[in-house]
Amino acid sequence: MSISDNLQAIRLRIAAAEKAAGRSPASVQLLAVSKTKPDADIMAAFAAGQRAFGENYVQEGCDKVHRLASAGHVIEWHFIGPLQGNKTRAVAEAFDWVHAIDRDRIAQRLSQQRDPQRPPLNVCIQVNVSAEATKSGVAPDGLGTLADAIAVLPNLRLRGLMAIPEPTDDVALQRTRFAHLRQLRDDLNRRGHDLDTLSMGMSQDMEAAIAEGATIVRVGTALFGARA
Ligand SMILES: *Cc1c(COP(=O)(O)O)cnc(C)c1O
């Protein structure tokens, strides 16, 4: 299967899941996760109409942003990997979105380093909905404080929440985790936030995520094939 065929198959999966959940068509955005994949793969997906791409590693991601911009491709770039304090500047300068913020300090640096002449950097807070000690993400009971701190930063726009639950084939468990993230988002909105984004669901669990309200699904393997 070509990347263009894979993209078409994923679009059909998303449309079917939207329909099954009674959601409107195009209410779920596909983020193409291109980490470790060559520029040629990104360009193949771009040629087939894909415009939003996700990268995990700062150096690789920034290099791709700059190369593809020079080649004239207008792409919406999302940084979805974990981010360390000493790498925030490159991300604030190159990307349009950051999905995995779990500390106030990282958000502050991104806001300081984002050019105020540009649109604000869209950000999501990563929440640890699986309660695994090893996983990154803020614990649900620390979410409200972090969201309040990020919402006032001038050059960021807090868009929503993101999660990477533990991998499982148990669809009921997948849905429980995603429903939890949605409830946390709804709680924040009841408290005065205005969050429109739930970044959840990957190649293996996008249907469960869409059933529970995902607005962005982050898909790598199903689009570009297995990573080396
Ligand atoms: C790699 C990655 C994905 C894509 O996962 P696939 O299983 O390949 O679809 C999505 N989100 C994040 C944060 C990732 O690191």
XYZ file of C-alpha atoms and ligand atoms in Angstrom:
243
model
C 0.000 0.000 0.000
C 1.253 3.486 -0.841
C 1.153 6.393 1.590
C -1.660 7.851 -0.460
C -3.642 4.580 -0.168
C -2.953 4.441 3.574
C -4.117 8.020 3.955
C -7.340 7.241 2.145
C -7.919 4.188 4.371
C -7.338 6.265 7.529
C -9.726 8.959 6.316
C -12.354 6.254 5.853
C -11.690 4.890 9.356
C -12.072 8.364 10.820
C -15.262 9.042 8.863
C -16.755 5.696 9.933
C -15.877 6.346 13.584
C -17.355 9.861 13.424
C -20.537 8.438 11.981
C -20.753 5.615 14.524
C -20.406 8.168 17.316
C -23.032 10.477 15.823
C -20.428 13.180 15.274
C -20.295 15.535 12.325
C -18.048 14.760 9.375
C -14.632 16.433 9.647
C -14.973 17.006 13.390
C -11.767 14.967 13.851
C -8.473 16.267 12.482
C -5.821 13.797 11.346
C -2.312 14.591 12.546
C 0.227 12.632 10.475
C 3.034 11.526 12.813
C 6.152 11.563 10.646
C 8.881 11.036 13.264
C 11.859 9.053 11.939
C 10.354 9.132 8.423
C 12.088 10.854 5.491
C 10.964 14.100 3.861
C 9.844 12.118 0.812
C 7.162 10.391 2.927
C 5.918 13.741 4.220
C 5.793 15.074 0.680
C 3.852 12.015 -0.487
C 1.226 12.592 2.210
C 1.238 16.316 1.434
C 0.618 15.596 -2.248
C -2.391 13.519 -1.170
C -3.820 16.498 0.729
C -2.448 16.050 4.267
C -1.430 19.366 5.861
C -0.806 18.723 9.591
C 2.293 16.752 10.638
C 3.612 15.735 14.052
C 7.235 15.318 15.119
C 8.711 14.014 18.397
C 12.378 14.973 18.375
C 13.532 18.592 18.460
C 16.481 18.436 16.072
C 14.854 16.152 13.538
C 11.595 18.077 13.700
C 13.147 21.524 13.302
C 15.285 20.341 10.399
C 12.189 19.037 8.616
C 10.244 22.233 9.299
C 12.966 24.331 7.725
C 13.681 22.054 4.774
C 10.049 21.651 3.787
C 9.357 25.368 4.200
C 12.255 26.114 1.849
C 10.727 23.665 -0.594
C 7.539 25.756 -0.496
C 5.279 23.415 1.484
C 2.862 25.203 3.804
C 2.480 22.747 6.649
C 0.943 22.975 10.126
C 3.618 21.516 12.414
C 2.859 19.914 15.778
C 5.532 19.023 18.313
C 4.196 15.966 20.137
C 7.265 14.628 21.961
C 8.503 15.283 25.478
C 10.231 18.647 25.750
C 13.186 19.640 27.933
C 13.805 23.171 29.143
C 16.968 23.693 27.109
C 15.197 22.827 23.826
C 12.150 25.061 24.069
C 13.452 27.935 21.950
C 13.795 25.941 18.733
C 10.299 24.523 19.217
C 8.754 27.931 20.022
C 10.268 29.266 16.805
C 9.546 26.398 14.416
C 6.241 24.826 15.451
C 2.564 25.830 15.462
C 1.445 23.462 18.218
C 2.994 21.716 21.247
C 0.982 18.773 22.624
C 2.849 17.362 25.594
C 3.243 20.151 28.139
C 3.239 18.852 31.690
C 5.139 21.563 33.605
C 4.551 25.249 34.162
C 8.227 26.011 33.583
C 8.225 24.644 30.035
C 5.110 26.632 29.196
C 6.666 29.823 30.577
C 9.778 29.368 28.491
C 7.766 28.676 25.332
C 5.734 31.834 25.891
C 8.854 33.939 26.505
C 10.526 32.539 23.405
C 7.562 32.766 21.030
C 7.771 35.796 18.752
C 4.848 38.021 19.853
C 4.405 39.166 16.241
C 3.394 35.642 15.274
C 0.130 33.895 16.149
C 0.275 32.373 19.628
C 1.694 28.877 19.952
C -1.199 26.439 20.406
C -0.597 24.132 23.342
C -2.142 21.093 24.995
C -1.461 19.783 28.467
C -0.497 16.120 28.600
C -2.387 14.305 31.331
C -1.403 10.975 32.813
C -4.740 9.171 32.706
C -3.220 5.732 33.237
C -1.656 6.558 36.604
C 1.575 4.822 35.644
C 4.581 6.158 37.506
C 6.779 5.882 34.416
C 4.584 7.876 32.059
C 4.893 11.583 31.542
C 1.957 13.901 31.905
C 0.523 15.843 34.805
C -1.549 13.888 37.317
C -5.267 14.700 37.082
C -5.226 16.380 40.495
C -2.529 18.813 39.362
C -4.268 19.727 36.126
C -6.396 22.655 37.291
C -3.452 24.593 38.728
C -1.331 23.994 35.628
C -4.140 25.003 33.262
C -4.755 28.233 35.200
C -1.030 29.074 35.016
C -0.762 28.391 31.281
C -3.969 30.178 30.307
C -2.541 33.569 31.346
C 0.715 33.286 29.365
C 0.681 35.906 26.612
C 2.156 34.055 23.637
C 0.513 30.690 24.160
C -3.046 29.641 23.499
C -4.199 26.765 25.676
C -6.267 24.609 23.316
C -6.873 21.412 25.240
C -5.606 18.158 26.646
C -3.544 15.293 25.292
C -2.985 11.740 26.550
C -1.051 8.605 25.629
C -2.775 5.869 27.637
C -1.072 2.524 28.190
C -1.327 0.363 25.060
C -4.063 -2.233 25.340
C -6.302 -4.260 23.009
C -9.117 -3.935 25.533
C -11.435 -1.467 23.813
C -13.456 -0.888 26.975
C -10.285 0.128 28.818
C -9.219 2.359 25.913
C -12.569 4.107 26.119
C -12.345 4.501 29.896
C -9.026 6.345 29.567
C -10.235 8.596 26.764
C -13.517 9.326 28.559
C -11.488 10.365 31.582
C -9.540 12.888 29.506
C -12.782 14.257 28.066
C -14.261 14.659 31.572
C -11.178 16.528 32.708
C -11.518 18.874 29.716
C -15.220 19.395 30.434
C -14.445 20.140 34.101
C -11.934 22.818 33.070
C -14.450 24.381 30.707
C -17.061 24.455 33.468
C -14.487 26.333 35.550
C -14.100 29.016 32.887
C -11.532 27.640 30.442
C -12.313 27.473 26.747
C -10.674 24.272 25.533
C -11.697 22.942 22.119
C -9.099 20.190 21.667
C -8.747 16.584 22.769
C -5.558 15.140 21.258
C -6.037 11.412 21.756
C -5.983 8.222 19.721
C -3.211 6.661 17.614
C -3.061 3.945 14.928
C -4.343 1.213 17.267
C -7.005 3.026 19.238
C -8.320 5.916 17.151
C -11.872 4.502 16.970
C -12.178 4.414 20.769
C -10.748 7.933 21.001
C -13.165 9.286 18.395
C -16.065 7.618 20.204
C -15.045 9.541 23.321
C -14.637 12.916 21.659
C -11.127 13.152 20.178
C -10.683 16.218 17.976
C -7.133 15.331 16.870
C -5.933 11.771 16.296
C -2.168 11.313 16.000
C -1.433 8.563 13.486
C 1.994 7.306 12.468
C 2.284 3.584 11.760
C -1.022 3.193 9.898
C 0.025 5.962 7.534
C 3.784 5.616 7.077
C 4.360 1.989 8.098
C 6.328 0.614 11.051
C 9.226 2.674 12.345
C 12.725 1.181 12.300
C 4.712 7.972 17.748
C 3.546 8.694 18.339
C 2.252 8.588 17.787
C 1.920 7.690 16.613
O 1.782 6.382 17.038
P 1.374 5.201 16.008
O 1.045 4.082 16.912
O 2.555 4.973 15.146
O 0.186 5.691 15.242
C 1.246 9.351 18.353
N 1.471 10.149 19.411
C 2.686 10.264 19.965
C 2.872 11.167 21.126
C 3.748 9.536 19.460
O 4.954 9.643 20.040
